[in-house]
Amino acid sequence: MATPSFIFITGGVRSGKSSFAERKAVEIASKTGGRLNYLATGVASDPEMKERIEKHQHDRLSGAYPWKTYECSEQIGKMADEFNAKDIVLLDCVTTLLNNESFSYAQKWEERFLENVKDKIITGISFIKNCAGTLIVVSNEVLNEPLLSNEMVFTYGRLLGQIHQDLVKEADQVFLVEAGIPIVMKGVLR
């Protein structure tokens, strides 16, 4: 069976999606001999996030397979040239990337700005997908709760939903992770 070139993984906060994505990447690397690359979008904006980033870094460094980590909180498309057809790239996560791209500029959230943010994210992911052997993209599923209480939250949720739909259309495999259990939403479990 051919190795999937694009895998999209979503799930709730602390659902186990990042751990599953890392296991999936290692599984692919062990079959293909490819190099593991981690494209981290998180920013240590508070003590909890700093601790989570440090834990993820430690886990990747102490594992049986070596990871090369790239910290890139915005404009991920510029990273595409770092990767080649032997690389397995894990991008974690779209939700944080959307947050970073949306709030990095003192900009009103007008439709043109939001469309540019969405295009920048989708295009960046596409550039990486076209260079890497396998791209695994992780995102949070935040659309299960009512978002009507705040216009900014509603707009963010709408934009994230559009990004998810675009990514799912392109993905070879899609997983929803619930309580650490991956559920195949598209493609075949390999």
Coordinates of C-alpha atoms in Angstrom, one line a residue:
M1 CA 0.0 0.0 0.0
A2 CA 1.2 3.5 -0.8
T3 CA 2.1 5.8 2.0
P4 CA -0.4 8.7 2.4
S5 CA 1.1 12.0 1.5
F6 CA -1.3 14.1 3.5
I7 CA -3.0 13.2 6.8
F8 CA -5.3 15.6 8.7
I9 CA -5.9 14.9 12.4
T10 CA -8.4 16.8 14.6
G11 CA -9.9 16.4 18.0
G12 CA -10.7 18.3 21.2
V13 CA -8.2 19.9 23.5
R14 CA -6.1 17.2 25.3
S15 CA -7.8 14.5 23.2
G16 CA -4.5 12.8 22.4
K17 CA -4.3 14.0 18.8
S18 CA -0.7 15.2 19.0
S19 CA 0.5 11.9 20.5
F20 CA -1.4 10.0 17.8
A21 CA 0.1 12.2 15.1
E22 CA 3.6 11.6 16.5
R23 CA 3.1 7.9 16.6
K24 CA 1.7 8.0 13.0
A25 CA 4.8 9.9 11.8
V26 CA 7.2 7.5 13.5
E27 CA 5.3 4.6 11.9
I28 CA 5.6 6.1 8.5
A29 CA 9.3 6.9 9.1
S30 CA 10.0 3.4 10.2
K31 CA 8.5 2.0 6.9
T32 CA 10.0 4.6 4.5
G33 CA 13.3 5.5 6.2
G34 CA 12.2 9.1 6.1
R35 CA 13.3 11.9 8.4
L36 CA 11.0 13.2 11.1
N37 CA 10.4 16.9 11.2
Y38 CA 8.2 18.8 13.6
L39 CA 6.8 22.1 12.6
A40 CA 5.7 23.7 15.9
T41 CA 3.4 26.8 15.8
G42 CA 3.0 27.3 19.5
V43 CA 4.2 30.4 21.3
A44 CA 5.0 30.4 25.0
S45 CA 2.6 33.1 25.8
D46 CA 1.9 32.0 29.4
P47 CA 3.4 29.5 31.9
E48 CA 1.0 26.7 31.0
M49 CA 1.8 27.0 27.3
K50 CA 5.6 27.2 28.0
E51 CA 5.3 24.0 30.0
R52 CA 3.4 22.3 27.2
I53 CA 5.9 23.3 24.6
E54 CA 8.8 22.1 26.8
K55 CA 7.1 18.8 27.4
H56 CA 6.5 18.3 23.7
Q57 CA 10.2 19.2 23.0
H58 CA 11.4 16.8 25.7
D59 CA 9.2 14.0 24.4
R60 CA 10.6 14.4 20.9
L61 CA 14.2 14.5 22.0
S62 CA 13.9 11.5 24.3
G63 CA 12.1 9.2 21.8
A64 CA 13.6 6.3 19.9
Y65 CA 13.4 8.3 16.7
P66 CA 15.1 11.7 16.3
W67 CA 13.0 14.7 15.3
K68 CA 14.2 17.9 13.8
T69 CA 12.0 20.7 15.2
Y70 CA 11.3 24.0 13.5
E71 CA 9.6 26.7 15.6
C72 CA 7.4 28.7 13.2
S73 CA 4.4 30.6 14.6
E74 CA 3.5 32.4 11.3
Q75 CA 4.0 32.2 7.6
I76 CA 4.6 28.5 7.5
G77 CA 4.9 28.5 3.7
K78 CA 8.4 29.9 4.0
M79 CA 9.5 26.6 5.6
A80 CA 8.6 24.5 2.5
D81 CA 12.2 24.6 1.1
E82 CA 13.4 22.9 4.2
F83 CA 11.7 19.6 3.3
N84 CA 12.1 17.0 0.5
A85 CA 10.4 13.8 -0.6
K86 CA 12.1 11.8 2.2
D87 CA 10.7 13.9 4.9
I88 CA 7.7 13.3 7.2
V89 CA 6.5 16.7 8.5
L90 CA 4.2 17.0 11.4
L91 CA 2.6 20.5 11.6
D92 CA 1.1 21.1 15.1
C93 CA -1.3 22.9 15.1
V94 CA -3.5 24.8 12.7
T95 CA -5.6 26.3 15.5
T96 CA -2.6 28.0 17.0
L97 CA -1.3 29.0 13.6
L98 CA -4.7 30.7 12.9
N99 CA -4.6 32.5 16.2
N100 CA -1.0 33.7 15.5
E101 CA -1.8 34.9 12.0
S102 CA -5.0 36.6 13.1
F103 CA -3.7 38.5 16.1
S104 CA -0.1 39.2 14.9
Y105 CA -1.1 42.4 13.2
A106 CA -3.1 45.4 14.5
Q107 CA -5.7 44.7 11.9
K108 CA -9.5 44.9 11.9
W109 CA -11.1 41.5 11.2
E110 CA -12.6 42.6 7.9
E111 CA -13.5 39.9 5.3
R112 CA -10.5 40.8 3.1
F113 CA -8.0 40.4 6.0
L114 CA -9.6 37.1 7.1
E115 CA -9.6 35.7 3.6
N116 CA -5.9 36.6 3.3
V117 CA -5.2 34.8 6.6
K118 CA -7.0 31.7 5.4
D119 CA -5.3 31.8 2.1
K120 CA -1.9 32.2 3.7
I121 CA -2.5 29.1 5.9
I122 CA -3.9 26.9 3.1
T123 CA -1.2 28.0 0.7
G124 CA 1.6 27.4 3.2
I125 CA 0.3 23.9 4.0
S126 CA 0.0 23.2 0.3
F127 CA 3.6 24.4 -0.3
I128 CA 4.9 22.0 2.4
K129 CA 2.7 19.2 1.2
N130 CA 4.2 19.5 -2.3
C131 CA 7.8 19.3 -0.9
A132 CA 7.5 16.7 1.8
G133 CA 7.0 13.0 1.4
T134 CA 4.2 13.0 4.0
L135 CA 2.6 15.9 5.8
I136 CA 0.6 15.3 8.9
V137 CA -1.5 18.3 10.1
V138 CA -3.0 18.6 13.5
S139 CA -5.8 20.9 14.5
N140 CA -8.3 21.4 17.4
E141 CA -11.9 20.7 17.0
V142 CA -13.5 23.8 18.6
L143 CA -16.7 23.8 16.5
N144 CA -18.7 21.6 18.8
E145 CA -19.6 24.3 21.2
P146 CA -22.0 27.3 20.5
L147 CA -19.9 30.2 19.2
L148 CA -22.7 32.8 19.1
S149 CA -21.9 34.7 22.3
N150 CA -19.1 36.7 20.9
E151 CA -18.7 38.0 17.3
M152 CA -14.9 37.5 17.3
V153 CA -15.2 33.9 18.6
F154 CA -17.9 33.2 16.0
T155 CA -15.7 34.6 13.2
Y156 CA -12.7 32.6 14.4
G157 CA -14.8 29.4 14.5
R158 CA -16.2 30.1 11.0
L159 CA -12.7 30.7 9.6
L160 CA -11.3 27.6 11.3
G161 CA -14.2 25.5 10.0
Q162 CA -13.5 26.7 6.4
I163 CA -9.8 25.8 6.8
H164 CA -10.7 22.4 8.1
Q165 CA -13.0 21.8 5.2
D166 CA -10.3 22.8 2.7
L167 CA -7.8 20.5 4.4
V168 CA -10.1 17.5 4.6
K169 CA -10.9 17.8 0.8
E170 CA -7.1 17.5 0.1
A171 CA -6.2 14.9 2.7
D172 CA -5.6 11.2 1.9
Q173 CA -6.6 10.3 5.4
V174 CA -8.5 12.2 8.1
F175 CA -8.8 11.2 11.8
L176 CA -10.9 12.5 14.7
V177 CA -9.2 11.7 18.0
E178 CA -11.6 11.3 21.0
A179 CA -10.2 10.3 24.4
G180 CA -7.0 9.0 22.8
I181 CA -8.9 6.9 20.3
P182 CA -8.4 7.7 16.6
I183 CA -11.5 7.4 14.5
V184 CA -11.0 7.2 10.7
M185 CA -13.1 9.9 9.0
K186 CA -11.6 9.5 5.5
G187 CA -9.3 7.1 3.9
V188 CA -8.2 3.7 5.2
L189 CA -6.4 2.9 8.4
R190 CA -3.0 1.6 7.4

